Amino acid sequence: MARTAALSPSRAKDFKQCPLLFRLRVVDRIPEAPSHEALRGTLVHSVLEHLFDLPAAQRTKEHACQSIETQWQELLIRTPSSRDLFDSEDHLATWLESARTLVANYFAMENPQYLAPKEREYFVNATLPSGLRIRGIVDRIDEASNGALRVVDYKTGKSPAPRFQAEAVFQMRFYAAALYLSTKHLPARTQLIYLKDGRTLTFDPVLGDVEALGYELDSIWQEISQRLDSGHFEAKQGPLCAWCTFQELCPTYGGTTPPMSHEGATSLRTAHA
């Protein structure tokens, strides 16, 4: 195993979903057209992050919803091309209103006036005993008066049905393990807050989860490494194929897959992906 390789929860998820998707997105870095859903997620996350810049008494639903426009303008400064996703002012207005609805839903789930996050947008970077690096960005970490930590991640989609919750739990296990390995503090609780339907998925990790997650990630990396050696990343059909942006490059849909980027493979093995 390349001891300097790295995985994030989203990249591990991509590989588990479809090895070919992983290759095209992570190894070949083929550009993907931005989506309204992903852009809305970025906007809503920004609003909720900056909400805690305010004094507690000012963290109201009204203030947060009003800040949608401010954060949208900030986003446009960083990525002006985001405006091109909307074909009219009405289209943009409807989209911004959908973001306000998600932000308003947050206040039915938590009262931010009683929260004092220890960290926001926290970059966690750890190393498994095997040498594999694991890293990601945690939306929020809360600390109780007794020192117990809670990891919180916002989701702008709807919560998964019970039979599809394993993927969500995988993300929570990932962050819990990464935090423990990097700080020696195991979170007492991890939560995914689904803003679309107002549900919270909770997972309370134990130390055994850290070791189990490590074995699982090592296995995933071994599978990736074998495919990097062979150059063959197979397509895996599933319910998310209908939304895949790489259909024209997928043999399942009659597309032709380009040769794998050897430069991308080298980058991935050395944790520069």
Coordinates of C-alpha atoms in Angstrom, one line a residue:
M1 CA 0.0 0.0 0.0
A2 CA 1.2 3.5 -0.8
R3 CA 1.6 4.9 2.6
T4 CA 0.9 8.5 1.6
A5 CA -2.4 7.9 -0.2
A6 CA -5.5 9.6 1.2
L7 CA -9.2 9.1 1.3
S8 CA -12.1 11.4 2.2
P9 CA -15.6 10.1 3.0
S10 CA -17.0 11.5 -0.2
R11 CA -14.3 9.8 -2.3
A12 CA -14.7 6.5 -0.5
K13 CA -18.5 6.8 -1.1
D14 CA -17.8 7.4 -4.8
F15 CA -15.8 4.3 -5.1
K16 CA -18.3 2.2 -3.2
Q17 CA -21.1 3.6 -5.4
C18 CA -19.3 3.0 -8.7
P19 CA -15.5 2.4 -9.3
L20 CA -15.8 4.0 -12.8
L21 CA -17.4 7.1 -11.3
F22 CA -14.5 7.3 -8.8
R23 CA -12.0 7.1 -11.6
L24 CA -13.6 9.7 -13.8
R25 CA -14.1 12.1 -10.9
V26 CA -11.0 11.6 -8.8
V27 CA -8.3 10.1 -11.0
D28 CA -9.1 11.7 -14.4
R29 CA -10.6 14.8 -12.8
I30 CA -13.0 15.2 -15.7
P31 CA -15.0 18.5 -15.2
E32 CA -18.6 18.2 -14.2
A33 CA -21.3 20.8 -14.9
P34 CA -22.4 22.4 -11.6
S35 CA -25.9 21.6 -10.4
H36 CA -28.5 23.8 -8.7
E37 CA -28.7 21.3 -5.9
A38 CA -24.9 21.4 -5.2
L39 CA -24.8 25.2 -5.4
R40 CA -27.8 25.5 -3.0
G41 CA -25.9 23.2 -0.6
T42 CA -22.9 25.5 -0.7
L43 CA -25.0 28.5 -0.1
V44 CA -27.0 27.0 2.8
H45 CA -23.8 25.7 4.5
S46 CA -22.3 29.2 4.2
V47 CA -25.3 30.8 5.9
L48 CA -25.3 28.3 8.7
E49 CA -21.6 28.6 9.2
H50 CA -21.7 32.4 9.5
L51 CA -24.8 32.4 11.6
F52 CA -22.4 31.6 14.6
D53 CA -20.4 34.7 13.9
L54 CA -23.2 36.6 15.5
P55 CA -24.0 37.2 19.2
A56 CA -26.4 34.5 20.4
A57 CA -29.4 36.8 20.6
Q58 CA -29.1 37.7 17.0
R59 CA -29.1 34.1 15.7
T60 CA -32.7 34.2 14.6
K61 CA -34.5 32.6 11.7
E62 CA -35.3 36.0 10.2
H63 CA -31.7 37.2 10.3
A64 CA -30.5 33.9 8.8
C65 CA -33.1 34.0 6.0
Q66 CA -32.2 37.6 5.2
S67 CA -28.5 36.7 5.0
I68 CA -29.2 34.4 2.0
E69 CA -28.8 37.3 -0.4
T70 CA -25.6 38.5 1.3
Q71 CA -24.0 35.0 1.1
W72 CA -25.2 34.6 -2.5
Q73 CA -23.4 37.8 -3.4
E74 CA -20.3 36.6 -1.6
L75 CA -20.5 33.3 -3.5
L76 CA -20.8 35.1 -6.8
I77 CA -17.6 37.0 -6.0
R78 CA -15.8 33.7 -5.6
T79 CA -17.4 31.9 -8.5
P80 CA -19.1 34.4 -10.9
S81 CA -20.0 31.6 -13.3
S82 CA -22.6 30.4 -10.8
R83 CA -25.0 33.1 -12.2
D84 CA -25.0 31.3 -15.5
L85 CA -27.0 28.4 -14.0
F86 CA -30.1 30.5 -14.1
D87 CA -31.9 31.5 -17.2
S88 CA -34.0 34.2 -15.7
E89 CA -34.4 36.4 -12.7
D90 CA -37.6 34.4 -11.8
H91 CA -35.6 31.2 -11.9
L92 CA -33.0 32.7 -9.6
A93 CA -35.6 34.1 -7.2
T94 CA -37.3 30.7 -7.0
W95 CA -34.0 29.0 -6.3
L96 CA -33.1 31.5 -3.6
E97 CA -36.5 31.0 -2.0
S98 CA -35.8 27.2 -1.9
A99 CA -32.6 27.9 0.0
R100 CA -34.5 30.1 2.5
T101 CA -36.9 27.3 3.1
L102 CA -34.0 25.0 4.0
V103 CA -32.5 27.6 6.3
A104 CA -35.8 28.2 8.0
N105 CA -36.2 24.4 8.5
Y106 CA -33.0 24.4 10.5
F107 CA -34.6 26.5 13.2
A108 CA -37.2 23.8 13.8
M109 CA -34.4 21.4 14.6
E110 CA -32.0 23.4 16.7
N111 CA -31.9 26.7 18.6
P112 CA -28.5 28.2 17.7
Q113 CA -28.9 30.8 20.5
Y114 CA -28.0 28.0 22.9
L115 CA -25.1 26.6 21.0
A116 CA -21.4 27.7 21.2
P117 CA -19.5 25.6 18.5
K118 CA -16.0 24.6 19.3
E119 CA -15.2 24.4 15.6
R120 CA -16.8 25.2 12.3
E121 CA -15.7 24.0 8.9
Y122 CA -13.0 22.0 10.7
F123 CA -10.5 20.2 8.5
V124 CA -9.6 16.9 10.1
N125 CA -6.5 15.0 8.9
A126 CA -5.5 11.7 10.4
T127 CA -3.4 8.6 9.6
L128 CA -4.5 5.0 10.0
P129 CA -2.0 2.5 11.4
S130 CA -1.5 1.2 7.9
G131 CA -0.3 4.7 6.8
L132 CA -3.4 5.5 4.8
R133 CA -4.4 9.1 5.4
I134 CA -8.0 10.0 6.0
R135 CA -9.3 13.6 5.9
G136 CA -12.4 15.7 5.4
I137 CA -14.2 18.8 6.5
V138 CA -16.6 18.7 9.5
D139 CA -19.4 21.3 9.4
R140 CA -19.5 21.8 13.2
I141 CA -18.1 20.4 16.4
D142 CA -19.9 21.2 19.7
E143 CA -18.3 20.7 23.1
A144 CA -20.3 20.1 26.2
S145 CA -19.4 21.4 29.7
N146 CA -18.0 18.0 30.5
G147 CA -15.7 18.0 27.4
A148 CA -17.9 15.6 25.4
L149 CA -17.8 16.3 21.7
R150 CA -20.6 16.2 19.2
V151 CA -20.0 16.2 15.4
V152 CA -22.7 17.9 13.3
D153 CA -23.0 17.8 9.5
Y154 CA -25.7 19.6 7.6
K155 CA -27.4 17.9 4.6
T156 CA -29.7 19.9 2.3
G157 CA -31.4 16.8 0.9
K158 CA -33.9 14.5 2.5
S159 CA -33.0 11.8 5.0
P160 CA -32.4 8.3 3.6
A161 CA -34.8 5.5 4.1
P162 CA -33.7 3.0 6.7
R163 CA -32.4 0.5 4.1
F164 CA -30.1 3.3 2.7
Q165 CA -28.8 4.6 6.0
A166 CA -25.5 2.6 6.0
E167 CA -23.9 5.2 3.7
A168 CA -24.8 8.0 6.1
V169 CA -23.6 6.1 9.1
F170 CA -20.3 5.4 7.2
Q171 CA -19.7 9.2 7.0
M172 CA -20.3 9.6 10.7
R173 CA -18.0 6.6 11.5
F174 CA -15.4 8.2 9.3
Y175 CA -15.4 11.5 11.1
A176 CA -15.5 9.9 14.5
A177 CA -12.4 7.8 13.6
A178 CA -10.5 10.7 12.0
L179 CA -11.1 12.9 15.1
Y180 CA -10.0 10.2 17.5
L181 CA -6.9 9.4 15.5
S182 CA -5.9 13.0 15.2
T183 CA -6.9 14.4 18.6
K184 CA -7.4 11.2 20.8
H185 CA -10.9 12.5 21.6
L186 CA -13.7 10.2 20.4
P187 CA -16.9 12.1 19.8
A188 CA -19.8 11.1 22.1
R189 CA -22.3 11.7 19.3
T190 CA -22.4 12.3 15.6
Q191 CA -25.4 13.8 13.9
L192 CA -26.5 14.4 10.3
I193 CA -29.1 17.1 10.1
Y194 CA -31.4 16.7 7.0
L195 CA -32.8 20.1 6.3
K196 CA -35.2 19.1 3.6
D197 CA -37.4 16.9 5.7
G198 CA -36.4 18.1 9.2
R199 CA -35.0 14.8 10.4
T200 CA -31.8 14.0 12.3
L201 CA -29.8 10.8 12.0
T202 CA -27.7 10.1 15.1
F203 CA -24.8 7.7 15.7
D204 CA -22.9 7.3 19.0
P205 CA -19.5 5.8 18.2
V206 CA -17.4 3.5 20.4
L207 CA -13.7 2.8 20.2
G208 CA -14.3 -0.4 18.3
D209 CA -15.8 1.6 15.5
V210 CA -12.4 3.3 15.0
E211 CA -10.6 0.0 14.3
A212 CA -13.4 -1.4 12.2
L213 CA -13.5 1.8 10.1
G214 CA -9.8 1.5 9.6
Y215 CA -10.0 -2.0 8.3
E216 CA -12.8 -1.0 6.0
L217 CA -10.9 2.0 4.5
D218 CA -7.8 -0.1 4.1
S219 CA -9.8 -2.6 2.2
I220 CA -11.3 0.1 0.0
W221 CA -7.8 1.5 -0.7
Q222 CA -6.5 -1.9 -1.6
E223 CA -9.3 -2.3 -4.2
I224 CA -8.6 1.2 -5.6
S225 CA -4.8 0.4 -5.7
Q226 CA -5.4 -2.8 -7.6
R227 CA -7.5 -0.9 -10.2
L228 CA -4.9 1.8 -10.5
D229 CA -2.4 -1.0 -11.4
S230 CA -4.7 -2.6 -14.0
G231 CA -6.2 0.6 -15.3
H232 CA -9.7 -1.0 -15.2
F233 CA -12.4 0.6 -13.1
E234 CA -15.7 -1.1 -13.8
A235 CA -19.1 0.5 -14.0
K236 CA -21.5 -0.5 -11.3
Q237 CA -25.2 0.1 -12.0
G238 CA -27.4 1.4 -9.2
P239 CA -30.3 3.7 -8.4
L240 CA -28.1 6.9 -8.7
C241 CA -27.1 6.2 -12.3
A242 CA -30.0 8.3 -13.6
W243 CA -28.3 11.4 -12.1
C244 CA -24.7 10.6 -13.1
T245 CA -23.1 13.3 -15.2
F246 CA -20.7 10.8 -16.8
Q247 CA -23.3 8.7 -18.7
E248 CA -21.8 9.6 -22.1
L249 CA -18.5 8.1 -20.9
C250 CA -20.0 5.0 -19.4
P251 CA -20.1 1.7 -21.4
T252 CA -23.4 0.8 -19.6
Y253 CA -25.0 3.6 -21.5
G254 CA -23.2 3.0 -24.7
G255 CA -20.5 5.5 -24.0
T256 CA -16.7 5.2 -24.6
T257 CA -14.5 5.6 -21.6
P258 CA -11.2 7.5 -22.2
P259 CA -7.8 6.0 -21.1
M260 CA -7.1 6.5 -17.4
S261 CA -4.9 9.4 -16.5
H262 CA -1.6 8.1 -15.2
E263 CA -0.7 11.5 -13.8
G264 CA -4.0 11.4 -11.9
A265 CA -3.2 7.9 -10.6
T266 CA 0.2 9.1 -9.4
S267 CA -1.3 12.1 -7.7
L268 CA -3.9 9.9 -5.9
R269 CA -1.2 7.6 -4.6
T270 CA 0.8 10.5 -3.1
A271 CA -2.2 12.2 -1.4
H272 CA -2.2 15.2 -3.7
A273 CA -5.7 14.3 -5.1

